[in-house]
PDB file of C-alpha atoms in Angstrom:
ATOM      1  CA  UNK A   1     135.373 120.512  93.811  1.00 79.00           C
ATOM      2  CA  UNK A   2     138.176 118.155  94.788  1.00 79.00           C
ATOM      3  CA  UNK A   3     140.905 120.765  94.289  1.00 83.00           C
ATOM      4  CA  UNK A   4     139.342 124.061  95.302  1.00 84.00           C
ATOM      5  CA  UNK A   5     136.292 123.442  97.505  1.00 84.00           C
ATOM      6  CA  UNK A   6     136.475 120.110  99.349  1.00 79.00           C
ATOM      7  CA  UNK A   7     139.907 120.744 100.944  1.00 80.00           C
ATOM      8  CA  UNK A   8     138.199 123.582 102.852  1.00 79.00           C
ATOM      9  CA  UNK A   9     135.019 121.505 103.490  1.00 77.00           C
ATOM     10  CA  UNK A  10     133.037 123.955 101.364  1.00 82.00           C
ATOM     11  CA  UNK A  11     130.033 122.147  99.909  1.00 79.00           C
ATOM     12  CA  UNK A  12     129.388 123.173  96.309  1.00 77.00           C
ATOM     13  CA  UNK A  13     125.791 122.020  96.387  1.00 76.00           C
ATOM     14  CA  UNK A  14     123.212 119.994  98.231  1.00 80.00           C
ATOM     15  CA  UNK A  15     124.653 116.624  97.212  1.00 82.00           C
ATOM     16  CA  UNK A  16     128.119 117.833  98.147  1.00 81.00           C
ATOM     17  CA  UNK A  17     126.720 119.177 101.428  1.00 83.00           C
ATOM     18  CA  UNK A  18     125.324 115.754 102.288  1.00 83.00           C
ATOM     19  CA  UNK A  19     128.641 114.207 101.192  1.00 85.00           C
ATOM     20  CA  UNK A  20     130.578 116.496 103.512  1.00 83.00           C
ATOM     21  CA  UNK A  21     128.226 115.477 106.341  1.00 86.00           C
ATOM     22  CA  UNK A  22     128.703 111.758 105.580  1.00 89.00           C
ATOM     23  CA  UNK A  23     132.457 112.300 105.539  1.00 87.00           C
ATOM     24  CA  UNK A  24     132.322 114.269 108.793  1.00 87.00           C
ATOM     25  CA  UNK A  25     130.052 111.823 110.654  1.00 90.00           C
ATOM     26  CA  UNK A  26     131.069 108.429 109.224  1.00 94.00           C
ATOM     27  CA  UNK A  27     134.448 109.109 107.546  1.00 93.00           C
ATOM     28  CA  UNK A  28     133.097 107.934 104.193  1.00 92.00           C
ATOM     29  CA  UNK A  29     135.514 109.085 101.461  1.00 89.00           C
ATOM     30  CA  UNK A  30     134.136 112.167  99.733  1.00 83.00           C
ATOM     31  CA  UNK A  31     134.123 110.580  96.282  1.00 82.00           C
ATOM     32  CA  UNK A  32     132.090 107.577  97.481  1.00 88.00           C
ATOM     33  CA  UNK A  33     129.723 109.729  99.546  1.00 88.00           C
ATOM     34  CA  UNK A  34     129.207 112.017  96.557  1.00 82.00           C
ATOM     35  CA  UNK A  35     128.362 109.075  94.317  1.00 82.00           C
ATOM     36  CA  UNK A  36     125.971 107.581  96.903  1.00 85.00           C
ATOM     37  CA  UNK A  37     124.072 110.819  97.457  1.00 84.00           C
ATOM     38  CA  UNK A  38     123.909 111.762  93.793  1.00 78.00           C
ATOM     39  CA  UNK A  39     122.957 108.332  92.508  1.00 76.00           C
ATOM     40  CA  UNK A  40     120.096 108.124  95.005  1.00 79.00           C
ATOM     41  CA  UNK A  41     118.399 110.909  93.061  1.00 77.00           C
ATOM     42  CA  UNK A  42     118.312 108.790  89.897  1.00 75.00           C
ATOM     43  CA  UNK A  43     114.841 107.507  90.746  1.00 74.00           C
ATOM     44  CA  UNK A  44     113.536 111.058  90.445  1.00 73.00           C
ATOM     45  CA  UNK A  45     115.448 111.563  87.213  1.00 72.00           C
ATOM     46  CA  UNK A  46     113.979 108.388  85.685  1.00 77.00           C
ATOM     47  CA  UNK A  47     110.446 109.232  86.742  1.00 76.00           C
ATOM     48  CA  UNK A  48     110.333 112.933  85.888  1.00 75.00           C
ATOM     49  CA  UNK A  49     113.017 113.448  83.251  1.00 70.00           C
ATOM     50  CA  UNK A  50     113.082 110.115  81.430  1.00 75.00           C
ATOM     51  CA  UNK A  51     115.490 107.219  81.117  1.00 77.00           C
ATOM     52  CA  UNK A  52     117.926 108.899  78.742  1.00 77.00           C
ATOM     53  CA  UNK A  53     118.330 111.858  81.096  1.00 72.00           C
ATOM     54  CA  UNK A  54     118.833 109.435  83.990  1.00 75.00           C
ATOM     55  CA  UNK A  55     121.527 107.577  82.036  1.00 80.00           C
ATOM     56  CA  UNK A  56     123.290 110.857  81.279  1.00 77.00           C
ATOM     57  CA  UNK A  57     122.947 111.823  84.936  1.00 74.00           C
ATOM     58  CA  UNK A  58     124.477 108.497  86.024  1.00 79.00           C
ATOM     59  CA  UNK A  59     127.412 109.062  83.663  1.00 82.00           C
ATOM     60  CA  UNK A  60     127.851 112.610  84.975  1.00 76.00           C
ATOM     61  CA  UNK A  61     127.710 111.414  88.588  1.00 77.00           C
ATOM     62  CA  UNK A  62     130.230 108.663  87.940  1.00 81.00           C
ATOM     63  CA  UNK A  63     132.685 110.914  86.098  1.00 82.00           C
ATOM     64  CA  UNK A  64     132.333 113.584  88.790  1.00 78.00           C
ATOM     65  CA  UNK A  65     133.016 111.095  91.590  1.00 79.00           C
ATOM     66  CA  UNK A  66     136.029 109.630  89.786  1.00 86.00           C
ATOM     67  CA  UNK A  67     137.355 113.133  89.083  1.00 83.00           C
ATOM     68  CA  UNK A  68     136.876 114.211  92.696  1.00 81.00           C
ATOM     69  CA  UNK A  69     138.772 111.124  93.856  1.00 82.00           C
ATOM     70  CA  UNK A  70     141.636 111.674  91.391  1.00 87.00           C
ATOM     71  CA  UNK A  71     141.918 115.399  92.101  1.00 84.00           C
ATOM     72  CA  UNK A  72     141.624 114.954  95.863  1.00 80.00           C
ATOM     73  CA  UNK A  73     144.374 112.349  95.952  1.00 82.00           C
ATOM     74  CA  UNK A  74     146.785 113.589  93.279  1.00 86.00           C
ATOM     75  CA  UNK A  75     146.354 117.360  92.947  1.00 85.00           C
ATOM     76  CA  UNK A  76     147.021 119.939  95.633  1.00 82.00           C
ATOM     77  CA  UNK A  77     145.220 123.242  95.584  1.00 77.00           C
ATOM     78  CA  UNK A  78     147.389 125.786  93.755  1.00 79.00           C
ATOM     79  CA  UNK A  79     146.424 128.522  96.218  1.00 79.00           C
ATOM     80  CA  UNK A  80     146.533 128.534  99.974  1.00 80.00           C
ATOM     81  CA  UNK A  81     143.817 131.158 100.269  1.00 90.00           C
ATOM     82  CA  UNK A  82     140.287 129.890 100.897  1.00 89.00           C
ATOM     83  CA  UNK A  83     138.690 132.866  99.119  1.00 92.00           C
ATOM     84  CA  UNK A  84     140.694 132.414  95.910  1.00 93.00           C
ATOM     85  CA  UNK A  85     139.915 128.679  95.991  1.00 91.00           C
ATOM     86  CA  UNK A  86     136.263 129.542  96.559  1.00 92.00           C
ATOM     87  CA  UNK A  87     136.187 131.817  93.511  1.00 94.00           C
ATOM     88  CA  UNK A  88     137.886 129.349  91.160  1.00 93.00           C
ATOM     89  CA  UNK A  89     135.956 126.363  92.493  1.00 90.00           C
ATOM     90  CA  UNK A  90     132.634 128.183  92.091  1.00 92.00           C
ATOM     91  CA  UNK A  91     133.329 129.223  88.500  1.00 94.00           C
ATOM     92  CA  UNK A  92     134.557 125.758  87.463  1.00 91.00           C
ATOM     93  CA  UNK A  93     131.645 124.081  89.246  1.00 88.00           C
ATOM     94  CA  UNK A  94     129.068 126.408  87.661  1.00 90.00           C
ATOM     95  CA  UNK A  95     130.546 125.908  84.214  1.00 91.00           C
ATOM     96  CA  UNK A  96     130.465 122.123  84.504  1.00 85.00           C
ATOM     97  CA  UNK A  97     126.913 122.034  85.832  1.00 83.00           C
ATOM     98  CA  UNK A  98     125.659 124.386  83.122  1.00 85.00           C
ATOM     99  CA  UNK A  99     127.095 122.147  80.392  1.00 84.00           C
ATOM    100  CA  UNK A 100     125.158 119.234  81.868  1.00 79.00           C
ATOM    101  CA  UNK A 101     121.928 121.173  82.375  1.00 77.00           C
ATOM    102  CA  UNK A 102     121.972 122.493  78.792  1.00 81.00           C
ATOM    103  CA  UNK A 103     121.879 118.865  77.699  1.00 78.00           C
ATOM    104  CA  UNK A 104     118.903 118.047  79.934  1.00 72.00           C
ATOM    105  CA  UNK A 105     121.146 116.059  82.246  1.00 72.00           C
ATOM    106  CA  UNK A 106     121.586 116.737  85.934  1.00 68.00           C
ATOM    107  CA  UNK A 107     124.775 116.664  87.950  1.00 68.00           C
ATOM    108  CA  UNK A 108     122.874 114.495  90.412  1.00 71.00           C
ATOM    109  CA  UNK A 109     121.863 115.356  93.928  1.00 73.00           C
ATOM    110  CA  UNK A 110     119.466 118.239  94.226  1.00 79.00           C
ATOM    111  CA  UNK A 111     120.336 119.244  90.666  1.00 75.00           C
ATOM    112  CA  UNK A 112     117.751 116.641  89.659  1.00 79.00           C
ATOM    113  CA  UNK A 113     115.107 118.429  91.727  1.00 82.00           C
ATOM    114  CA  UNK A 114     116.143 121.816  90.302  1.00 81.00           C
ATOM    115  CA  UNK A 115     115.950 120.445  86.748  1.00 77.00           C
ATOM    116  CA  UNK A 116     112.471 119.022  87.434  1.00 82.00           C
ATOM    117  CA  UNK A 117     111.292 122.376  88.828  1.00 87.00           C
ATOM    118  CA  UNK A 118     112.882 124.119  85.840  1.00 83.00           C
ATOM    119  CA  UNK A 119     111.110 121.814  83.411  1.00 80.00           C
ATOM    120  CA  UNK A 120     107.646 122.190  84.924  1.00 86.00           C
ATOM    121  CA  UNK A 121     107.770 125.819  86.091  1.00 89.00           C
ATOM    122  CA  UNK A 122     109.676 127.133  83.043  1.00 85.00           C
ATOM    123  CA  UNK A 123     112.353 128.886  85.124  1.00 85.00           C
ATOM    124  CA  UNK A 124     116.123 128.748  84.960  1.00 78.00           C
ATOM    125  CA  UNK A 125     117.385 125.864  87.123  1.00 77.00           C
ATOM    126  CA  UNK A 126     119.773 128.198  88.943  1.00 74.00           C
ATOM    127  CA  UNK A 127     117.063 129.757  91.151  1.00 81.00           C
ATOM    128  CA  UNK A 128     115.551 126.597  92.690  1.00 85.00           C
ATOM    129  CA  UNK A 129     119.052 125.154  92.980  1.00 79.00           C
ATOM    130  CA  UNK A 130     120.150 128.132  95.068  1.00 79.00           C
ATOM    131  CA  UNK A 131     117.237 127.891  97.525  1.00 84.00           C
ATOM    132  CA  UNK A 132     117.320 124.113  97.965  1.00 85.00           C
ATOM    133  CA  UNK A 133     121.067 124.179  98.516  1.00 82.00           C
ATOM    134  CA  UNK A 134     120.740 127.055 100.984  1.00 80.00           C
ATOM    135  CA  UNK A 135     118.688 124.892 103.344  1.00 82.00           C
ATOM    136  CA  UNK A 136     121.213 122.060 103.111  1.00 83.00           C
ATOM    137  CA  UNK A 137     124.059 124.500 103.741  1.00 83.00           C
ATOM    138  CA  UNK A 138     122.429 125.724 106.921  1.00 83.00           C
ATOM    139  CA  UNK A 139     122.253 122.135 108.179  1.00 82.00           C
ATOM    140  CA  UNK A 140     125.899 121.551 107.222  1.00 82.00           C
ATOM    141  CA  UNK A 141     126.948 124.776 108.907  1.00 81.00           C
ATOM    142  CA  UNK A 142     125.066 123.887 112.078  1.00 85.00           C
ATOM    143  CA  UNK A 143     126.755 120.486 112.268  1.00 84.00           C
ATOM    144  CA  UNK A 144     130.316 121.411 111.212  1.00 80.00           C
ATOM    145  CA  UNK A 145     130.936 125.167 111.446  1.00 81.00           C
ATOM    146  CA  UNK A 146     128.901 128.315 110.832  1.00 81.00           C
ATOM    147  CA  UNK A 147     131.703 129.877 108.788  1.00 79.00           C
ATOM    148  CA  UNK A 148     131.060 127.257 106.117  1.00 78.00           C
ATOM    149  CA  UNK A 149     127.553 128.555 105.420  1.00 80.00           C
ATOM    150  CA  UNK A 150     128.895 131.937 104.354  1.00 86.00           C
ATOM    151  CA  UNK A 151     131.428 130.324 102.029  1.00 88.00           C
ATOM    152  CA  UNK A 152     128.875 127.817 100.698  1.00 85.00           C
ATOM    153  CA  UNK A 153     126.311 130.536  99.975  1.00 84.00           C
ATOM    154  CA  UNK A 154     128.949 132.636  98.204  1.00 91.00           C
ATOM    155  CA  UNK A 155     129.915 129.510  96.225  1.00 89.00           C
ATOM    156  CA  UNK A 156     126.257 128.940  95.330  1.00 84.00           C
ATOM    157  CA  UNK A 157     125.708 132.559  94.402  1.00 88.00           C
ATOM    158  CA  UNK A 158     128.697 132.594  92.044  1.00 93.00           C
ATOM    159  CA  UNK A 159     128.068 129.139  90.572  1.00 89.00           C
ATOM    160  CA  UNK A 160     124.317 129.690  90.056  1.00 84.00           C
ATOM    161  CA  UNK A 161     125.050 133.000  88.317  1.00 90.00           C
ATOM    162  CA  UNK A 162     127.457 131.146  86.021  1.00 92.00           C
ATOM    163  CA  UNK A 163     124.855 128.377  85.532  1.00 86.00           C
ATOM    164  CA  UNK A 164     122.052 130.821  84.703  1.00 84.00           C
ATOM    165  CA  UNK A 165     124.256 132.839  82.372  1.00 90.00           C
ATOM    166  CA  UNK A 166     125.627 129.837  80.461  1.00 89.00           C
ATOM    167  CA  UNK A 167     122.288 127.964  80.523  1.00 83.00           C
ATOM    168  CA  UNK A 168     120.535 130.893  78.837  1.00 83.00           C
ATOM    169  CA  UNK A 169     123.448 131.901  76.584  1.00 84.00           C
ATOM    170  CA  UNK A 170     122.904 131.542  72.875  1.00 80.00           C
ATOM    171  CA  UNK A 171     125.880 129.592  71.604  1.00 67.00           C
ATOM    172  CA  UNK A 172     126.552 128.238  68.136  1.00 67.00           C
ATOM    173  CA  UNK A 173     125.675 124.534  68.174  1.00 62.00           C
ATOM    174  CA  UNK A 174     129.192 123.348  67.389  1.00 58.00           C
ATOM    175  CA  UNK A 175     131.053 125.535  69.904  1.00 56.00           C
ATOM    176  CA  UNK A 176     131.248 124.839  73.649  1.00 53.00           C
ATOM    177  CA  UNK A 177     128.402 122.324  73.650  1.00 52.00           C
ATOM    178  CA  UNK A 178     128.504 118.597  73.906  1.00 54.00           C
ATOM    179  CA  UNK A 179     125.815 116.026  73.263  1.00 55.00           C
ATOM    180  CA  UNK A 180     125.664 113.803  76.335  1.00 51.00           C
ATOM    181  CA  UNK A 181     122.066 112.898  75.638  1.00 52.00           C
ATOM    182  CA  UNK A 182     121.505 111.073  72.375  1.00 53.00           C
ATOM    183  CA  UNK A 183     117.949 111.929  71.459  1.00 52.00           C
ATOM    184  CA  UNK A 184     116.119 114.074  68.984  1.00 52.00           C
ATOM    185  CA  UNK A 185     115.036 117.435  70.313  1.00 50.00           C
TER     186      UNK A 185
END
């Protein structure tokens, strides 16, 4: 997000959309705004998903915010084309979120709500995530620029396809999976 999406003010999700708005309105650094928005959803995670999932979510939020800060400050985007950055950012974002969701941990923000809907409605979390984020993107586009909504929806479409594909993929247990949540399944 910090290398490919945020330099173009493209929100990768609902939490990032709110973060972009906080940065735009109040000049709050993106990493801090991202942590504030995402950590506010921990109450939902504790109540609906359990304490272990909330702890994993807090770790994911913290590592994401630190990474965004490091990448925003120290790494320049390798491309100067917004569409190439959009493609790479969407794929990397979707891959990271799917790793978290496979472990029953959210990436924070509205990912918590999507995971709750997924748990109770028995659907892939990619679908509710897309629709919730779409509403937030429209608000962001209205406030900042309408062009952003097109890029944000494309980002969501690509990343939620990656999330749904990797979330439902059958992978050997010891390859490409990590145990962020330490509980018996």
